[in-house]
């Protein structure tokens, strides 16, 4: 999908057309607000949530929400997208409070961000859904907020949610203005042909300059100033206008209650007691408790045990109707049974399946190994549990002689990988060795024999050890990304130098206002996976923002670099580098190896080689003396203890030729630098 | 004295039990049940007697020792005698082959204490007139004047802690003697026990260079007797010296420099007719220390005195408590360690390889009658590699280090231990298999 985005980036006329088509502008009229009386009733009936929310109502009737009161034209499905820290979660908190989904208290901070990693990093990883009941001009509306992860790395999650939505709130910080992620998110929404409501947040800040931001929005996104709503999510200023805009500007979903039941599974969670809890968007008809439903992909039939709204916590209802969004529990025991993108229909009333989702493509790979092999089963469980709720991570079993049994995991991007690791540590208390990330390369094979063997001319290489030799390849290809950098113009010089070093090709550079520049670079993904972002941040004193989208593959002069220890190649150290970086990479890795391999009884040569040519070398000098110069009766016990420990450790050493290399050495060399 | 030599716990009741005279605060703990299938249980043992007191603490020493509060020679004497008596009785040893008085600073003890202990030994076991009786001596004028009396008490070998011939260095090390006093003590000892005097000397000292070490050693060789013990100063945590090094006040020579010092000393000593018989011990005219050699050969030993061996150094090993315990129970043995057969063989291997002659097949067989030396090490590829690279020698005379290999022994021992453990477990598996088959009901 991102690939198409890149293409379309340059086609402004088309963009205009689409905008005109979908943004229906309406003047905002007088607003007469009444909150629904039943807004708090669900809480009492779900005591499990009462610890975090105040009880404001004594009503206990569970099913006061009659879903048939919300026909399609009273439903709006929307999501909020924003750059990190632009206030997405705060705005969501306010929307929830104002519609009574949650009580108004100072404690409401990032209600939708349930994960520790989300709160710590101020990002949303897992999409959350909240149905808001809002009264506007005497009518009750059902507004479904689908909170989505903000980063392109989670574009799978984003696009997944987006397709259940018809509009987005695009939030921009009134002080910081448009950032790289804002741009990326905008195009995702734009691609999905959604109504976009620009919201300028944090107008209460001293340095807020909403006018400048409006101009940026106009310039970059071609959205007029009048469309922007200036708010302070923190103080609640003008949030009311946002709710009205949702009703007025976002079209209702296209769905008919008269059609046979048809729903899209757009997310799923696993609950130990009830099995799979699927989040669905109903595209036609209705579904009730007790209905027999079929999952189109597997053709399996289940009985609906429970369904309801997410406000944001589960609130059971009797039914869900066309255009509505909610959850469903139907005795599915395996997340694989409720595949995201699958279509649901009633037994005996088959429908044409929905287009579903393109599977996300892993673009960043890293090896993961338990610190100790005895922790393997525990780590396997932890990874399984995490991937249960994040199917965008690809898992492949892998084993390294040095690091033992482990996995090669594929992620959508760098942040995705970091978040996964952090969750693994925080939620599952697993300590892991994570190798430096690599990217999937491609090779165009030249030998007919090999083509036959692989069944295709182009092969994808995830493991550097399987990188084919130049002699059988007509061309190597590397994945590219289109990077967006937004920065104050004082740093453009430095950023251009950095980008050039990373083999970036400048595609575009525009001033989005008087001081800020937006640059577009085509980068090899490999060049930005390790420390590009950190460098960018430090050379711009934290002011530059960066984001990227995938941009297909390009031919590249790639080289497979071997590392030899006393002449023996070490498979787990094989690295793919661009010819221009071969020397520096080889030298740096040899130095790290030298630091990590202990002295041996003989001299050890550490070499980096391309083919048969050695391009870098470090020497580890031999031990000249290693014997304790005193050993009498009393030392025996202590010395024996030490020697027995060494003998035990020796069994775990990786032997390369005669050289004994401790696991730590591999960890130091292969690990990501912190 | 000569604290760093750590003449401490000694093996007793080979191969079964070791008696460690320890902090006296508990019952004897039997770690492992006694096994009966050991070969060569003998009635012979060597005896180590520990004198825990020093006048001051050397800057490099973390060995547990005590500065005496008052004169309690009389009580100490009585207790050492009493414990010697008890342990000899418990161990059933009937012949003591050598005695070593170590410390601490045993030359601070009154010669009559030494005489009393030796007399006790003679009363309880056979102690030949010719048996080696060594005393560690701190080369101060006070120590020197007592040498003659020590000889009369029965000491026939002195080990003198010269350490350095440089005034400056002795000060840094916190020693309480001058180079001149040390040389005088050596002269006096040689007069009394010609051919039976050893000098301890230390290299790898702060700010030392290879050249200065070479000169110092040559100077020492002109005055010393027929035995030299060579030690590398090791920086131990918690010592005064450790703090000084960390604070940057003094610098220790680099690893490569100390390696060169060791090799250079070995060459120099060889040129002067000294034969290296162990990693740190050199002798001329066969003046080897029989007592120490018995450790390296896996002989039995009995240890007497407070704090002879401690596994947990955090304990305070008060001689006063030891005294009370001995007075109450006759001994202060806190722990009896029974070695398993594998552990015993591991020790025989580790200690034996420290000797230049290594381990001969006969010697090995006396400990391991069912698994010969060549069977254990002959097939291992690791051992073969060490032989090929010239570090190790395995032939009819047994297993030993080459000249170069000896300096790298600690790098080779883990490989040898792994091989021994592997062979032993294979042998046990085979034995288990046989037992199983024979016990299968028909």
PDB file of C-alpha atoms in Angstrom, chain A residues 428-673:
ATOM      1  CA  UNK A 428       6.499 -10.956  29.922  1.00  0.00           C
ATOM      2  CA  UNK A 429       9.617 -10.261  31.908  1.00  0.00           C
ATOM      3  CA  UNK A 430      11.773 -11.953  29.313  1.00  0.00           C
ATOM      4  CA  UNK A 431      15.387 -10.983  28.821  1.00  0.00           C
ATOM      5  CA  UNK A 432      16.522 -11.489  25.282  1.00  0.00           C
ATOM      6  CA  UNK A 433      19.503 -10.968  23.045  1.00  0.00           C
ATOM      7  CA  UNK A 434      18.393  -8.967  20.054  1.00  0.00           C
ATOM      8  CA  UNK A 435      20.733  -8.882  17.083  1.00  0.00           C
ATOM      9  CA  UNK A 436      21.293  -5.794  14.989  1.00  0.00           C
ATOM     10  CA  UNK A 437      18.416  -5.379  12.549  1.00  0.00           C
ATOM     11  CA  UNK A 438      18.758  -6.392   8.926  1.00  0.00           C
ATOM     12  CA  UNK A 439      16.568  -5.768   5.928  1.00  0.00           C
ATOM     13  CA  UNK A 440      15.262  -8.203   3.311  1.00  0.00           C
ATOM     14  CA  UNK A 441      17.365  -8.063   0.153  1.00  0.00           C
ATOM     15  CA  UNK A 442      16.469  -9.444  -3.206  1.00  0.00           C
ATOM     16  CA  UNK A 443      18.626 -11.040  -5.839  1.00  0.00           C
ATOM     17  CA  UNK A 444      17.853 -11.498  -9.509  1.00  0.00           C
ATOM     18  CA  UNK A 445      19.270 -14.884 -10.378  1.00  0.00           C
ATOM     19  CA  UNK A 446      21.130 -15.354 -13.617  1.00  0.00           C
ATOM     20  CA  UNK A 447      21.606 -19.092 -13.699  1.00  0.00           C
ATOM     21  CA  UNK A 448      18.654 -21.001 -15.148  1.00  0.00           C
ATOM     22  CA  UNK A 449      19.464 -23.895 -12.874  1.00  0.00           C
ATOM     23  CA  UNK A 450      19.109 -21.781  -9.749  1.00  0.00           C
ATOM     24  CA  UNK A 451      15.968 -20.136 -11.083  1.00  0.00           C
ATOM     25  CA  UNK A 452      14.468 -23.565 -11.508  1.00  0.00           C
ATOM     26  CA  UNK A 453      15.591 -24.555  -8.060  1.00  0.00           C
ATOM     27  CA  UNK A 454      13.992 -21.538  -6.400  1.00  0.00           C
ATOM     28  CA  UNK A 455      11.006 -21.485  -8.696  1.00  0.00           C
ATOM     29  CA  UNK A 456      11.486 -17.819  -9.469  1.00  0.00           C
ATOM     30  CA  UNK A 457      13.997 -15.445 -10.904  1.00  0.00           C
ATOM     31  CA  UNK A 458      13.919 -13.065  -7.983  1.00  0.00           C
ATOM     32  CA  UNK A 459      14.542 -14.365  -4.495  1.00  0.00           C
ATOM     33  CA  UNK A 460      14.257 -12.563  -1.190  1.00  0.00           C
ATOM     34  CA  UNK A 461      17.057 -13.017   1.308  1.00  0.00           C
ATOM     35  CA  UNK A 462      16.321 -12.497   4.956  1.00  0.00           C
ATOM     36  CA  UNK A 463      19.285 -14.335   6.417  1.00  0.00           C
ATOM     37  CA  UNK A 464      22.616 -12.848   5.292  1.00  0.00           C
ATOM     38  CA  UNK A 465      24.195 -16.299   5.344  1.00  0.00           C
ATOM     39  CA  UNK A 466      21.971 -17.257   2.422  1.00  0.00           C
ATOM     40  CA  UNK A 467      23.033 -14.314   0.288  1.00  0.00           C
ATOM     41  CA  UNK A 468      23.894 -15.765  -3.130  1.00  0.00           C
ATOM     42  CA  UNK A 469      27.295 -15.221  -4.704  1.00  0.00           C
ATOM     43  CA  UNK A 470      27.744 -12.504  -7.289  1.00  0.00           C
ATOM     44  CA  UNK A 471      28.539 -15.071  -9.953  1.00  0.00           C
ATOM     45  CA  UNK A 472      25.004 -16.489 -10.009  1.00  0.00           C
ATOM     46  CA  UNK A 473      23.268 -13.161  -9.722  1.00  0.00           C
ATOM     47  CA  UNK A 474      22.612 -10.593 -12.405  1.00  0.00           C
ATOM     48  CA  UNK A 475      21.555  -7.955  -9.925  1.00  0.00           C
ATOM     49  CA  UNK A 476      21.051  -7.384  -6.217  1.00  0.00           C
ATOM     50  CA  UNK A 477      18.149  -5.275  -5.027  1.00  0.00           C
ATOM     51  CA  UNK A 478      17.733  -3.494  -1.741  1.00  0.00           C
ATOM     52  CA  UNK A 479      14.584  -2.122  -0.145  1.00  0.00           C
ATOM     53  CA  UNK A 480      14.169   1.631  -0.337  1.00  0.00           C
ATOM     54  CA  UNK A 481      12.144   4.025   1.727  1.00  0.00           C
ATOM     55  CA  UNK A 482      10.884   7.490   1.063  1.00  0.00           C
ATOM     56  CA  UNK A 483      11.842   9.472   4.122  1.00  0.00           C
ATOM     57  CA  UNK A 484      10.204  12.686   5.204  1.00  0.00           C
ATOM     58  CA  UNK A 485      12.274  15.038   7.316  1.00  0.00           C
ATOM     59  CA  UNK A 486      10.781  18.191   8.728  1.00  0.00           C
ATOM     60  CA  UNK A 487      13.222  20.545  10.391  1.00  0.00           C
ATOM     61  CA  UNK A 488      13.912  24.159  11.269  1.00  0.00           C
ATOM     62  CA  UNK A 489      15.939  25.454   8.319  1.00  0.00           C
ATOM     63  CA  UNK A 490      19.072  26.083  10.432  1.00  0.00           C
ATOM     64  CA  UNK A 491      19.790  22.351  10.391  1.00  0.00           C
ATOM     65  CA  UNK A 492      19.242  21.649   6.704  1.00  0.00           C
ATOM     66  CA  UNK A 493      22.971  21.696   5.920  1.00  0.00           C
ATOM     67  CA  UNK A 494      23.863  19.138   8.550  1.00  0.00           C
ATOM     68  CA  UNK A 495      20.913  16.951   7.669  1.00  0.00           C
ATOM     69  CA  UNK A 496      21.841  16.967   4.003  1.00  0.00           C
ATOM     70  CA  UNK A 497      25.360  15.855   4.886  1.00  0.00           C
ATOM     71  CA  UNK A 498      24.033  13.054   7.079  1.00  0.00           C
ATOM     72  CA  UNK A 499      21.587  11.946   4.410  1.00  0.00           C
ATOM     73  CA  UNK A 500      24.281  11.901   1.781  1.00  0.00           C
ATOM     74  CA  UNK A 501      26.449   9.721   3.993  1.00  0.00           C
ATOM     75  CA  UNK A 502      23.523   7.345   4.249  1.00  0.00           C
ATOM     76  CA  UNK A 503      23.274   7.164   0.485  1.00  0.00           C
ATOM     77  CA  UNK A 504      20.112   9.254   0.496  1.00  0.00           C
ATOM     78  CA  UNK A 505      18.915  10.915  -2.690  1.00  0.00           C
ATOM     79  CA  UNK A 506      17.037  14.131  -2.244  1.00  0.00           C
ATOM     80  CA  UNK A 507      13.707  14.104  -4.009  1.00  0.00           C
ATOM     81  CA  UNK A 508      12.119  17.256  -2.818  1.00  0.00           C
ATOM     82  CA  UNK A 509      12.595  20.177  -0.488  1.00  0.00           C
ATOM     83  CA  UNK A 510       9.951  22.756   0.384  1.00  0.00           C
ATOM     84  CA  UNK A 511       9.504  25.403   2.986  1.00  0.00           C
ATOM     85  CA  UNK A 512       6.299  24.657   4.811  1.00  0.00           C
ATOM     86  CA  UNK A 513       6.514  28.050   6.514  1.00  0.00           C
ATOM     87  CA  UNK A 514       9.122  30.760   7.027  1.00  0.00           C
ATOM     88  CA  UNK A 515      11.492  28.631   9.097  1.00  0.00           C
ATOM     89  CA  UNK A 516      10.562  25.044   8.501  1.00  0.00           C
ATOM     90  CA  UNK A 517      11.695  22.839   5.716  1.00  0.00           C
ATOM     91  CA  UNK A 518      10.259  19.562   4.585  1.00  0.00           C
ATOM     92  CA  UNK A 519      12.715  17.341   2.761  1.00  0.00           C
ATOM     93  CA  UNK A 520      12.013  14.115   0.979  1.00  0.00           C
ATOM     94  CA  UNK A 521      14.804  11.624   0.591  1.00  0.00           C
ATOM     95  CA  UNK A 522      14.963   8.254  -1.008  1.00  0.00           C
ATOM     96  CA  UNK A 523      17.009   6.097   1.368  1.00  0.00           C
ATOM     97  CA  UNK A 524      18.102   2.498   1.283  1.00  0.00           C
ATOM     98  CA  UNK A 525      16.236   1.066   4.274  1.00  0.00           C
ATOM     99  CA  UNK A 526      19.421  -0.558   5.472  1.00  0.00           C
ATOM    100  CA  UNK A 527      20.963   2.872   5.972  1.00  0.00           C
ATOM    101  CA  UNK A 528      18.343   4.079   8.374  1.00  0.00           C
ATOM    102  CA  UNK A 529      17.646   0.958  10.415  1.00  0.00           C
ATOM    103  CA  UNK A 530      20.488   1.328  12.834  1.00  0.00           C
ATOM    104  CA  UNK A 531      21.142   4.783  14.176  1.00  0.00           C
ATOM    105  CA  UNK A 532      19.932   7.276  11.624  1.00  0.00           C
ATOM    106  CA  UNK A 533      17.119   8.596  13.747  1.00  0.00           C
ATOM    107  CA  UNK A 534      19.366   9.095  16.777  1.00  0.00           C
ATOM    108  CA  UNK A 535      21.919  10.974  14.695  1.00  0.00           C
ATOM    109  CA  UNK A 536      19.242  13.134  13.169  1.00  0.00           C
ATOM    110  CA  UNK A 537      17.834  13.993  16.561  1.00  0.00           C
ATOM    111  CA  UNK A 538      21.190  14.860  18.059  1.00  0.00           C
ATOM    112  CA  UNK A 539      22.425  17.025  15.209  1.00  0.00           C
ATOM    113  CA  UNK A 540      19.164  18.986  15.185  1.00  0.00           C
ATOM    114  CA  UNK A 541      18.970  19.314  18.979  1.00  0.00           C
ATOM    115  CA  UNK A 542      15.851  17.200  18.799  1.00  0.00           C
ATOM    116  CA  UNK A 543      13.964  19.529  16.455  1.00  0.00           C
ATOM    117  CA  UNK A 544      13.975  17.482  13.269  1.00  0.00           C
ATOM    118  CA  UNK A 545      11.357  14.807  12.837  1.00  0.00           C
ATOM    119  CA  UNK A 546      11.630  11.841  10.566  1.00  0.00           C
ATOM    120  CA  UNK A 547       9.319   9.282   9.157  1.00  0.00           C
ATOM    121  CA  UNK A 548       9.368   6.999   6.219  1.00  0.00           C
ATOM    122  CA  UNK A 549       7.292   4.814   4.035  1.00  0.00           C
ATOM    123  CA  UNK A 550       8.388   1.865   2.019  1.00  0.00           C
ATOM    124  CA  UNK A 551       9.367   2.617  -1.577  1.00  0.00           C
ATOM    125  CA  UNK A 552      10.012  -0.637  -3.362  1.00  0.00           C
ATOM    126  CA  UNK A 553      13.395  -2.088  -4.260  1.00  0.00           C
ATOM    127  CA  UNK A 554      16.321  -0.686  -6.210  1.00  0.00           C
ATOM    128  CA  UNK A 555      19.421  -2.200  -7.703  1.00  0.00           C
ATOM    129  CA  UNK A 556      22.429  -1.828  -5.428  1.00  0.00           C
ATOM    130  CA  UNK A 557      26.091  -2.738  -5.357  1.00  0.00           C
ATOM    131  CA  UNK A 558      25.847  -5.091  -2.415  1.00  0.00           C
ATOM    132  CA  UNK A 559      28.597  -7.192  -1.007  1.00  0.00           C
ATOM    133  CA  UNK A 560      28.567 -10.167   1.270  1.00  0.00           C
ATOM    134  CA  UNK A 561      31.219  -9.662   3.922  1.00  0.00           C
ATOM    135  CA  UNK A 562      32.634 -12.607   5.774  1.00  0.00           C
ATOM    136  CA  UNK A 563      34.425 -12.472   9.074  1.00  0.00           C
ATOM    137  CA  UNK A 564      37.228 -14.899   9.643  1.00  0.00           C
ATOM    138  CA  UNK A 565      38.692 -15.942  12.923  1.00  0.00           C
ATOM    139  CA  UNK A 566      42.087 -17.457  12.303  1.00  0.00           C
ATOM    140  CA  UNK A 567      41.015 -18.079   8.752  1.00  0.00           C
ATOM    141  CA  UNK A 568      37.745 -19.785   9.638  1.00  0.00           C
ATOM    142  CA  UNK A 569      34.606 -18.006   8.389  1.00  0.00           C
ATOM    143  CA  UNK A 570      31.956 -17.423  11.037  1.00  0.00           C
ATOM    144  CA  UNK A 571      28.483 -17.818   9.657  1.00  0.00           C
ATOM    145  CA  UNK A 572      26.645 -15.797  12.240  1.00  0.00           C
ATOM    146  CA  UNK A 573      28.798 -12.765  11.531  1.00  0.00           C
ATOM    147  CA  UNK A 574      28.120 -12.551   7.796  1.00  0.00           C
ATOM    148  CA  UNK A 575      27.016  -9.052   6.932  1.00  0.00           C
ATOM    149  CA  UNK A 576      25.593  -7.548   3.776  1.00  0.00           C
ATOM    150  CA  UNK A 577      26.992  -4.098   3.052  1.00  0.00           C
ATOM    151  CA  UNK A 578      27.049  -1.626   0.252  1.00  0.00           C
ATOM    152  CA  UNK A 579      30.426  -1.474  -1.451  1.00  0.00           C
ATOM    153  CA  UNK A 580      30.912   2.131  -0.341  1.00  0.00           C
ATOM    154  CA  UNK A 581      30.622   1.167   3.317  1.00  0.00           C
ATOM    155  CA  UNK A 582      32.485  -2.118   3.165  1.00  0.00           C
ATOM    156  CA  UNK A 583      35.782  -0.901   4.593  1.00  0.00           C
ATOM    157  CA  UNK A 584      34.341   1.071   7.512  1.00  0.00           C
ATOM    158  CA  UNK A 585      31.917  -1.652   8.485  1.00  0.00           C
ATOM    159  CA  UNK A 586      34.577  -4.339   8.251  1.00  0.00           C
ATOM    160  CA  UNK A 587      37.029  -2.373  10.356  1.00  0.00           C
ATOM    161  CA  UNK A 588      34.475  -1.494  13.009  1.00  0.00           C
ATOM    162  CA  UNK A 589      33.333  -5.083  13.376  1.00  0.00           C
ATOM    163  CA  UNK A 590      36.892  -6.403  13.579  1.00  0.00           C
ATOM    164  CA  UNK A 591      37.584  -3.922  16.347  1.00  0.00           C
ATOM    165  CA  UNK A 592      34.520  -4.986  18.264  1.00  0.00           C
ATOM    166  CA  UNK A 593      35.511  -8.623  17.877  1.00  0.00           C
ATOM    167  CA  UNK A 594      39.000  -7.896  19.111  1.00  0.00           C
ATOM    168  CA  UNK A 595      37.592  -6.278  22.220  1.00  0.00           C
ATOM    169  CA  UNK A 596      35.293  -9.176  22.935  1.00  0.00           C
ATOM    170  CA  UNK A 597      37.396 -12.262  22.262  1.00  0.00           C
ATOM    171  CA  UNK A 598      39.647 -13.099  25.198  1.00  0.00           C
ATOM    172  CA  UNK A 599      43.321 -13.841  24.692  1.00  0.00           C
ATOM    173  CA  UNK A 600      44.125 -17.398  23.772  1.00  0.00           C
ATOM    174  CA  UNK A 601      47.283 -19.477  23.969  1.00  0.00           C
ATOM    175  CA  UNK A 602      48.090 -18.451  20.435  1.00  0.00           C
ATOM    176  CA  UNK A 603      47.704 -15.354  18.322  1.00  0.00           C
ATOM    177  CA  UNK A 604      44.258 -14.851  16.852  1.00  0.00           C
ATOM    178  CA  UNK A 605      43.617 -12.984  13.622  1.00  0.00           C
ATOM    179  CA  UNK A 606      40.227 -11.387  13.117  1.00  0.00           C
ATOM    180  CA  UNK A 607      39.617 -10.484   9.493  1.00  0.00           C
ATOM    181  CA  UNK A 608      36.906  -9.022   7.357  1.00  0.00           C
ATOM    182  CA  UNK A 609      36.844 -10.469   3.860  1.00  0.00           C
ATOM    183  CA  UNK A 610      35.030  -9.876   0.624  1.00  0.00           C
ATOM    184  CA  UNK A 611      35.367 -13.008  -1.393  1.00  0.00           C
ATOM    185  CA  UNK A 612      39.000 -13.926  -0.977  1.00  0.00           C
ATOM    186  CA  UNK A 613      40.141 -10.385  -0.377  1.00  0.00           C
ATOM    187  CA  UNK A 614      40.894  -9.322   3.186  1.00  0.00           C
ATOM    188  CA  UNK A 615      39.851  -5.746   3.771  1.00  0.00           C
ATOM    189  CA  UNK A 616      40.412  -5.351   7.514  1.00  0.00           C
ATOM    190  CA  UNK A 617      42.369  -7.133  10.192  1.00  0.00           C
ATOM    191  CA  UNK A 618      42.857  -7.023  13.924  1.00  0.00           C
ATOM    192  CA  UNK A 619      45.175  -9.236  15.946  1.00  0.00           C
ATOM    193  CA  UNK A 620      44.527 -10.607  19.384  1.00  0.00           C
ATOM    194  CA  UNK A 621      47.902 -11.283  20.942  1.00  0.00           C
ATOM    195  CA  UNK A 622      48.593 -14.644  22.530  1.00  0.00           C
ATOM    196  CA  UNK A 623      48.752 -15.137  26.245  1.00  0.00           C
ATOM    197  CA  UNK A 624      52.352 -15.091  27.336  1.00  0.00           C
ATOM    198  CA  UNK A 625      51.689 -16.301  30.808  1.00  0.00           C
ATOM    199  CA  UNK A 626      48.642 -17.599  32.524  1.00  0.00           C
ATOM    200  CA  UNK A 627      49.517 -19.517  35.624  1.00  0.00           C
ATOM    201  CA  UNK A 628      48.982 -18.660  39.216  1.00  0.00           C
ATOM    202  CA  UNK A 629      52.441 -18.266  40.699  1.00  0.00           C
ATOM    203  CA  UNK A 630      51.539 -19.657  44.074  1.00  0.00           C
ATOM    204  CA  UNK A 631      49.635 -22.711  44.991  1.00  0.00           C
ATOM    205  CA  UNK A 632      49.937 -24.562  48.240  1.00  0.00           C
ATOM    206  CA  UNK A 633      47.624 -26.592  50.424  1.00  0.00           C
ATOM    207  CA  UNK A 634      45.338 -23.752  51.394  1.00  0.00           C
ATOM    208  CA  UNK A 635      44.868 -22.474  47.891  1.00  0.00           C
ATOM    209  CA  UNK A 636      43.768 -25.800  46.525  1.00  0.00           C
ATOM    210  CA  UNK A 637      40.085 -25.521  47.327  1.00  0.00           C
ATOM    211  CA  UNK A 638      39.830 -22.016  45.938  1.00  0.00           C
ATOM    212  CA  UNK A 639      41.806 -22.821  42.836  1.00  0.00           C
ATOM    213  CA  UNK A 640      39.856 -25.996  42.167  1.00  0.00           C
ATOM    214  CA  UNK A 641      36.608 -24.093  42.448  1.00  0.00           C
ATOM    215  CA  UNK A 642      37.790 -21.555  39.896  1.00  0.00           C
ATOM    216  CA  UNK A 643      39.094 -24.194  37.504  1.00  0.00           C
ATOM    217  CA  UNK A 644      35.927 -26.270  37.719  1.00  0.00           C
ATOM    218  CA  UNK A 645      33.915 -23.185  36.862  1.00  0.00           C
ATOM    219  CA  UNK A 646      36.173 -22.508  33.892  1.00  0.00           C
ATOM    220  CA  UNK A 647      35.867 -26.114  32.752  1.00  0.00           C
ATOM    221  CA  UNK A 648      32.090 -25.812  32.966  1.00  0.00           C
ATOM    222  CA  UNK A 649      32.179 -22.564  30.960  1.00  0.00           C
ATOM    223  CA  UNK A 650      34.424 -24.167  28.383  1.00  0.00           C
ATOM    224  CA  UNK A 651      31.716 -26.604  27.422  1.00  0.00           C
ATOM    225  CA  UNK A 652      29.563 -23.646  26.400  1.00  0.00           C
ATOM    226  CA  UNK A 653      32.166 -21.864  24.310  1.00  0.00           C
ATOM    227  CA  UNK A 654      31.793 -21.675  20.578  1.00  0.00           C
ATOM    228  CA  UNK A 655      34.831 -23.154  18.862  1.00  0.00           C
ATOM    229  CA  UNK A 656      35.928 -21.556  15.664  1.00  0.00           C
ATOM    230  CA  UNK A 657      38.870 -23.619  14.525  1.00  0.00           C
ATOM    231  CA  UNK A 658      40.898 -23.761  17.717  1.00  0.00           C
ATOM    232  CA  UNK A 659      39.704 -20.408  18.928  1.00  0.00           C
ATOM    233  CA  UNK A 660      37.292 -20.416  21.796  1.00  0.00           C
ATOM    234  CA  UNK A 661      34.834 -17.587  21.547  1.00  0.00           C
ATOM    235  CA  UNK A 662      32.520 -16.896  24.463  1.00  0.00           C
ATOM    236  CA  UNK A 663      28.891 -16.169  23.798  1.00  0.00           C
ATOM    237  CA  UNK A 664      29.399 -12.666  25.135  1.00  0.00           C
ATOM    238  CA  UNK A 665      31.676 -11.871  22.233  1.00  0.00           C
ATOM    239  CA  UNK A 666      28.936 -12.665  19.741  1.00  0.00           C
ATOM    240  CA  UNK A 667      26.440 -10.761  21.781  1.00  0.00           C
ATOM    241  CA  UNK A 668      28.693  -7.708  21.846  1.00  0.00           C
ATOM    242  CA  UNK A 669      29.228  -7.817  18.133  1.00  0.00           C
ATOM    243  CA  UNK A 670      25.776  -8.821  16.957  1.00  0.00           C
ATOM    244  CA  UNK A 671      23.727  -6.898  19.459  1.00  0.00           C
ATOM    245  CA  UNK A 672      22.242  -3.588  18.595  1.00  0.00           C
ATOM    246  CA  UNK A 673      24.288  -0.797  20.032  1.00  0.00           C
TER     247      UNK A 673
END
